CSV table of C-alpha atoms in Angstrom, one decimal:
chain,number,residue,atom,x,y,z
A,1,MET,CA,-2.9,-32.4,52.7
A,2,ASP,CA,-2.1,-32.1,56.3
A,3,ASP,CA,-3.0,-35.5,56.6
A,4,PHE,CA,-0.9,-36.9,53.8
A,5,ILE,CA,2.1,-34.9,54.9
A,6,MET,CA,2.2,-36.6,58.4
A,7,LYS,CA,1.3,-40.0,57.0
A,8,LEU,CA,4.5,-40.0,54.9
A,9,VAL,CA,6.4,-40.9,58.2
A,10,THR,CA,4.7,-44.5,57.5
A,11,GLU,CA,5.9,-44.2,54.0
A,12,THR,CA,9.1,-46.1,54.5
A,13,ASP,CA,9.9,-47.1,51.0
A,14,ILE,CA,9.0,-43.3,49.5
A,15,LEU,CA,11.5,-41.9,52.2
A,16,ALA,CA,14.2,-44.3,51.4
A,17,ARG,CA,14.1,-42.9,47.9
A,18,TYR,CA,15.0,-40.0,49.0
A,19,GLY,CA,17.6,-41.2,51.3
A,20,LEU,CA,15.7,-40.7,54.6
A,21,THR,CA,14.5,-42.8,57.5
A,22,ALA,CA,11.0,-42.1,59.1
A,23,GLU,CA,13.0,-40.8,62.4
A,24,GLU,CA,14.8,-38.4,60.0
A,25,TYR,CA,12.1,-37.2,58.5
A,26,ARG,CA,9.9,-36.7,61.8
A,27,ASP,CA,12.9,-34.9,63.1
A,28,ALA,CA,13.3,-32.6,60.2
A,29,LEU,CA,9.6,-31.6,59.3
A,30,PRO,CA,8.9,-28.6,61.7
A,31,ALA,CA,12.3,-26.8,60.2
A,32,ALA,CA,11.2,-27.5,56.6
A,33,ILE,CA,7.5,-26.3,57.2
A,34,GLU,CA,9.3,-23.2,59.0
A,35,ALA,CA,11.5,-22.4,55.7
A,36,THR,CA,8.6,-22.9,53.2
A,37,ARG,CA,6.7,-20.5,55.5
A,38,GLY,CA,9.5,-18.1,55.3
A,39,ARG,CA,10.0,-18.4,51.6
A,40,MET,CA,6.1,-18.1,51.0
A,41,SER,CA,6.4,-14.6,52.9
A,42,ALA,CA,9.1,-13.2,51.7
A,43,SER,CA,7.5,-14.1,47.7
A,44,ASN,CA,4.5,-12.1,49.1
A,45,ALA,CA,6.4,-9.0,50.8
A,46,GLY,CA,8.4,-8.9,47.4
A,47,ARG,CA,4.8,-8.8,45.2
A,48,ARG,CA,3.6,-6.3,47.3
A,49,ARG,CA,6.5,-4.0,47.3
A,50,PHE,CA,6.4,-4.1,43.4
A,51,LEU,CA,2.8,-3.0,43.5
A,52,LEU,CA,3.3,-0.3,45.7
A,53,ASP,CA,6.0,0.9,43.9
A,54,MET,CA,3.8,1.1,41.2
A,55,LEU,CA,1.4,2.9,43.0
A,56,GLU,CA,3.4,5.4,44.2
A,57,ALA,CA,5.1,6.3,41.1
A,58,LEU,CA,2.0,7.2,39.9
A,59,GLN,CA,1.7,9.5,43.1
A,60,GLN,CA,5.2,10.9,42.3
A,61,ALA,CA,4.1,12.0,38.6
A,62,GLY,CA,1.2,13.6,40.1
A,63,LEU,CA,-1.6,11.4,38.5
A,64,VAL,CA,-2.9,10.5,41.9
A,65,ASP,CA,-2.6,12.7,45.3
A,66,SER,CA,-2.4,9.7,47.7
A,67,VAL,CA,-1.7,6.1,48.1
A,68,THR,CA,-3.1,4.6,51.3
A,69,LYS,CA,-1.8,1.1,52.0
A,70,PRO,CA,-4.0,-1.9,53.4
A,71,GLN,CA,-3.6,-2.1,57.5
A,72,TYR,CA,-2.1,-5.6,58.9
A,73,GLY,CA,-4.9,-8.0,59.0
A,74,ASP,CA,-7.1,-6.7,56.4
A,75,ASP,CA,-7.6,-7.4,53.1
A,76,THR,CA,-5.0,-6.3,50.5
A,77,VAL,CA,-6.9,-3.5,49.1
A,78,TYR,CA,-4.9,-0.1,48.0
A,79,ARG,CA,-7.1,3.2,48.2
A,80,LEU,CA,-5.8,5.8,45.4
A,81,ALA,CA,-6.9,9.2,45.8
A,82,VAL,CA,-7.8,10.5,42.0
A,83,PRO,CA,-8.0,14.0,41.3
A,84,GLY,CA,-11.4,15.5,40.1
A,85,PHE,CA,-12.6,12.1,40.1
A,86,GLY,CA,-12.7,10.0,43.5
A,87,ASN,CA,-11.3,7.0,45.0
A,88,VAL,CA,-10.0,3.9,43.4
A,89,ALA,CA,-9.4,0.8,45.1
A,90,ILE,CA,-6.6,-1.8,44.0
A,91,ILE,CA,-7.6,-5.3,45.4
A,92,GLN,CA,-4.4,-7.2,45.5
A,93,LYS,CA,-4.4,-11.0,44.5
A,94,GLY,CA,-1.8,-13.9,43.3
A,95,CYS,CA,-2.8,-15.7,40.0
A,96,PRO,CA,-6.3,-16.0,38.6
A,97,ASP,CA,-6.2,-19.9,39.4
A,98,GLY,CA,-8.3,-20.5,42.1
A,99,GLU,CA,-11.4,-18.9,44.5
A,100,HIS,CA,-9.0,-16.7,46.4
A,101,GLY,CA,-7.6,-15.2,43.4
A,102,SER,CA,-10.3,-14.5,41.0
A,103,VAL,CA,-13.6,-14.9,43.8
A,104,ARG,CA,-13.3,-13.9,47.2
A,105,TRP,CA,-13.1,-10.5,47.0
A,106,ALA,CA,-15.5,-7.5,48.2
A,107,VAL,CA,-15.6,-4.3,46.3
A,108,PRO,CA,-15.3,-1.3,49.2
A,109,GLY,CA,-18.0,1.2,49.6
A,110,TRP,CA,-15.9,4.0,49.0
A,111,ALA,CA,-14.7,3.4,45.8
A,112,ARG,CA,-15.7,4.6,42.6
A,113,GLU,CA,-13.8,2.1,40.5
A,114,THR,CA,-12.2,-1.3,41.7
A,115,TYR,CA,-10.0,-3.1,39.9
A,116,LEU,CA,-8.3,-6.7,40.9
A,117,TRP,CA,-4.6,-6.6,40.5
A,118,TRP,CA,-3.2,-10.3,39.4
A,119,LEU,CA,0.6,-10.4,40.9
A,120,CYS,CA,1.0,-13.9,38.9
A,121,ASP,CA,4.3,-15.2,38.6
A,122,SER,CA,3.4,-18.7,37.7
A,123,MET,CA,5.0,-19.9,34.5
A,124,LYS,CA,2.8,-22.8,34.2
A,125,SER,CA,0.5,-20.8,31.4
A,126,GLU,CA,1.0,-17.8,29.1
A,127,PRO,CA,-0.3,-14.8,31.1
A,128,GLY,CA,-3.5,-14.6,28.5
A,129,GLU,CA,-4.4,-18.5,29.6
A,130,HIS,CA,-4.0,-17.2,33.1
A,131,VAL,CA,-6.6,-14.1,32.5
A,132,ALA,CA,-8.9,-16.3,30.7
A,133,LYS,CA,-9.2,-18.8,33.4
A,134,GLY,CA,-9.9,-15.9,35.6
A,135,ILE,CA,-12.4,-14.5,33.8
A,136,GLN,CA,-14.4,-17.7,33.6
A,137,ARG,CA,-14.1,-17.9,37.4
A,138,MET,CA,-15.7,-14.7,37.7
A,139,ARG,CA,-18.5,-14.9,35.5
A,140,SER,CA,-20.7,-15.2,37.4
A,141,ARG,CA,-20.0,-12.4,39.7
A,142,LEU,CA,-19.6,-10.1,36.6
A,143,LEU,CA,-23.2,-11.2,35.2
A,144,ASP,CA,-24.9,-10.7,38.5
A,145,PRO,CA,-26.8,-7.5,38.4
A,146,ALA,CA,-26.9,-7.4,42.4
A,147,ASP,CA,-23.3,-7.9,42.7
A,148,ARG,CA,-21.7,-4.6,42.9
A,149,THR,CA,-18.4,-6.0,40.7
A,150,VAL,CA,-15.0,-4.9,39.7
A,151,ASP,CA,-14.6,-2.5,36.7
A,152,GLY,CA,-11.7,-4.3,35.6
A,153,VAL,CA,-8.7,-6.5,35.9
A,154,ILE,CA,-5.1,-5.8,35.9
A,155,PHE,CA,-2.4,-8.6,35.0
A,156,HIS,CA,1.2,-7.6,35.8
A,157,ASN,CA,4.2,-8.5,38.0
A,158,HIS,CA,7.8,-8.2,38.4
A,159,LEU,CA,8.4,-10.7,35.9
A,160,CYS,CA,6.8,-8.9,33.1
A,161,GLY,CA,9.3,-7.6,30.7
A,162,THR,CA,12.1,-9.6,31.9
A,163,PRO,CA,13.4,-12.7,29.7
A,164,LYS,CA,10.8,-15.4,31.6
A,165,ARG,CA,8.0,-12.9,30.3
A,166,LEU,CA,8.7,-11.1,27.5
A,167,CYS,CA,6.2,-8.2,26.9
A,168,PRO,CA,5.3,-6.7,23.3
A,169,LYS,CA,5.1,-3.5,25.1
A,170,GLN,CA,8.6,-3.0,26.0
A,171,ASP,CA,9.2,-0.3,23.9
A,172,ARG,CA,7.2,1.7,26.2
A,173,ALA,CA,8.9,0.5,29.4
A,174,VAL,CA,9.7,3.2,32.1
A,175,GLN,CA,11.9,2.8,35.1
A,176,ILE,CA,10.4,2.1,38.4
A,177,GLY,CA,12.8,1.7,41.5
A,178,ALA,CA,15.3,-0.6,40.3
A,179,GLN,CA,13.5,-2.2,37.4
A,180,LEU,CA,12.4,-1.5,33.6
A,181,VAL,CA,8.8,-2.2,34.1
A,182,PRO,CA,6.3,-2.1,30.6
A,183,PRO,CA,2.8,-1.0,30.8
A,184,PRO,CA,0.5,-3.6,32.5
A,185,CYS,CA,-2.3,-5.6,30.6
A,186,VAL,CA,-5.8,-3.8,31.6
A,187,TYR,CA,-8.9,-5.4,30.7
A,188,VAL,CA,-12.2,-3.3,31.2
A,189,THR,CA,-15.2,-5.4,32.5
A,190,PRO,CA,-18.7,-4.6,31.7
A,191,ASP,CA,-21.5,-3.1,33.8
A,192,SER,CA,-24.0,-6.1,34.7
A,193,ASP,CA,-27.4,-5.3,33.0
A,194,THR,CA,-30.1,-7.9,33.1
A,195,GLN,CA,-31.7,-6.6,29.9
A,196,ALA,CA,-28.9,-6.0,27.6
A,197,THR,CA,-27.9,-9.1,24.7
A,198,ASP,CA,-24.4,-7.5,24.7
A,199,LEU,CA,-22.5,-6.4,27.8
A,200,ASN,CA,-19.4,-4.6,26.6
A,201,TRP,CA,-18.6,-7.1,23.7
A,202,ASP,CA,-16.9,-4.6,21.4
A,203,GLY,CA,-15.2,-3.0,23.8
A,204,ARG,CA,-17.2,0.2,24.3
A,205,GLN,CA,-16.8,0.2,28.2
A,206,GLN,CA,-15.5,3.4,29.4
A,207,ARG,CA,-13.2,3.5,32.5
A,208,VAL,CA,-11.3,6.5,34.1
A,209,PHE,CA,-8.2,4.7,36.1
A,210,PRO,CA,-6.7,2.8,33.0
A,211,GLY,CA,-6.1,5.9,31.4
A,212,ILE,CA,-4.3,7.3,34.8
A,213,LEU,CA,-2.3,4.2,34.8
A,214,LEU,CA,-1.0,3.7,31.3
A,215,SER,CA,-0.3,8.0,31.1
A,216,LEU,CA,2.6,7.0,33.5
A,217,PHE,CA,4.1,5.0,30.6
A,218,GLY,CA,3.6,7.8,28.3
A,219,ILE,CA,0.6,6.6,26.5
A,220,ASP,CA,-1.6,9.6,26.2
A,221,GLU,CA,-5.5,9.7,25.5
A,222,GLN,CA,-5.4,9.2,21.6
A,223,ALA,CA,-2.8,5.9,21.8
A,224,LEU,CA,-4.9,4.6,24.9
A,225,PRO,CA,-7.7,2.6,22.9
A,226,ALA,CA,-4.8,0.4,21.4
A,227,TYR,CA,-3.3,-0.7,24.7
A,228,VAL,CA,-6.2,-1.1,27.2
A,229,GLY,CA,-8.2,-4.7,26.6
A,230,HIS,CA,-11.8,-5.6,27.5
A,231,VAL,CA,-13.9,-8.6,29.0
A,232,GLY,CA,-17.4,-8.9,27.2
A,233,PHE,CA,-20.1,-11.1,27.1
A,234,GLN,CA,-22.9,-11.7,24.9
A,235,ARG,CA,-26.5,-13.6,25.7
A,236,LYS,CA,-27.4,-15.4,22.8
A,237,SER,CA,-30.3,-18.5,22.2
A,238,GLY,CA,-30.2,-18.9,26.1
A,239,GLU,CA,-26.0,-19.3,26.0
A,240,VAL,CA,-23.5,-16.7,27.5
A,241,ARG,CA,-20.7,-16.5,24.9
A,242,THR,CA,-17.3,-14.7,26.6
A,243,THR,CA,-14.9,-12.7,24.9
A,244,ILE,CA,-11.7,-11.0,26.0
A,245,SER,CA,-9.8,-8.8,24.1
A,246,ALA,CA,-5.7,-8.1,24.8
A,247,ARG,CA,-4.3,-5.0,23.2
A,248,PHE,CA,-0.8,-4.1,22.8
A,249,GLY,CA,-0.2,-1.5,20.3
A,250,PHE,CA,-1.6,0.1,17.4
A,251,GLY,CA,-2.9,-2.7,15.2
A,252,ARG,CA,-1.8,-5.6,17.7
A,253,SER,CA,-4.4,-7.7,19.6
A,254,THR,CA,-5.4,-10.8,20.1
A,255,THR,CA,-8.7,-12.5,21.1
A,256,TYR,CA,-10.4,-15.2,23.0
A,257,ARG,CA,-14.0,-16.1,22.6
A,258,ARG,CA,-15.6,-18.8,24.2
């Protein structure tokens, strides 16, 4: 990509279409790159602020004892101290459509449960399609019994519940900061097992953090199964099938299988 950008200076016909000479392109390129970096940095800061507001709302509600922010230069992993349970890790990622967002992560040794949180603002696909692509990329890690893997994935960002990304759970939205925020989409992933034929295929895997997170939105233990999705696998005839179920209220769900 770097070579392509630099070689554009020789493509005078292309530059002419945009009203530029080679000299103008060469002179403007450094400033354009810096401006792009600035926009990306601002976007990342906004995503971090949204997630931190969510996690601090859990602390303010007394649902977690503390929220430890990532140190500069480290992976973006938040540490939540859950009373009576232990530490939960939230690994911040962007969109799950590449290796960085779906495969490149490590579960901290201190975490009892770990979740990938996809702060994806891409409008190229529906949220369910983004999740399905991410799970397919993660599948080998989720199925590897030697890999200490995540306990679930969460898809949620500042667009959720807005006209750009309407949410069927908007009736459960609460005020967080300056925004009315609906409950996140949470998917529980299975424990790996080399012997089992079904790995959370029916969604029976239980986790602690989803109930804590969704209680912030008034979803109690009785209603919880109607709002927590799951990822499952089934070994059959030498192949592995995948199921992803999204739940957004009593009697309302969608299921993807492959």
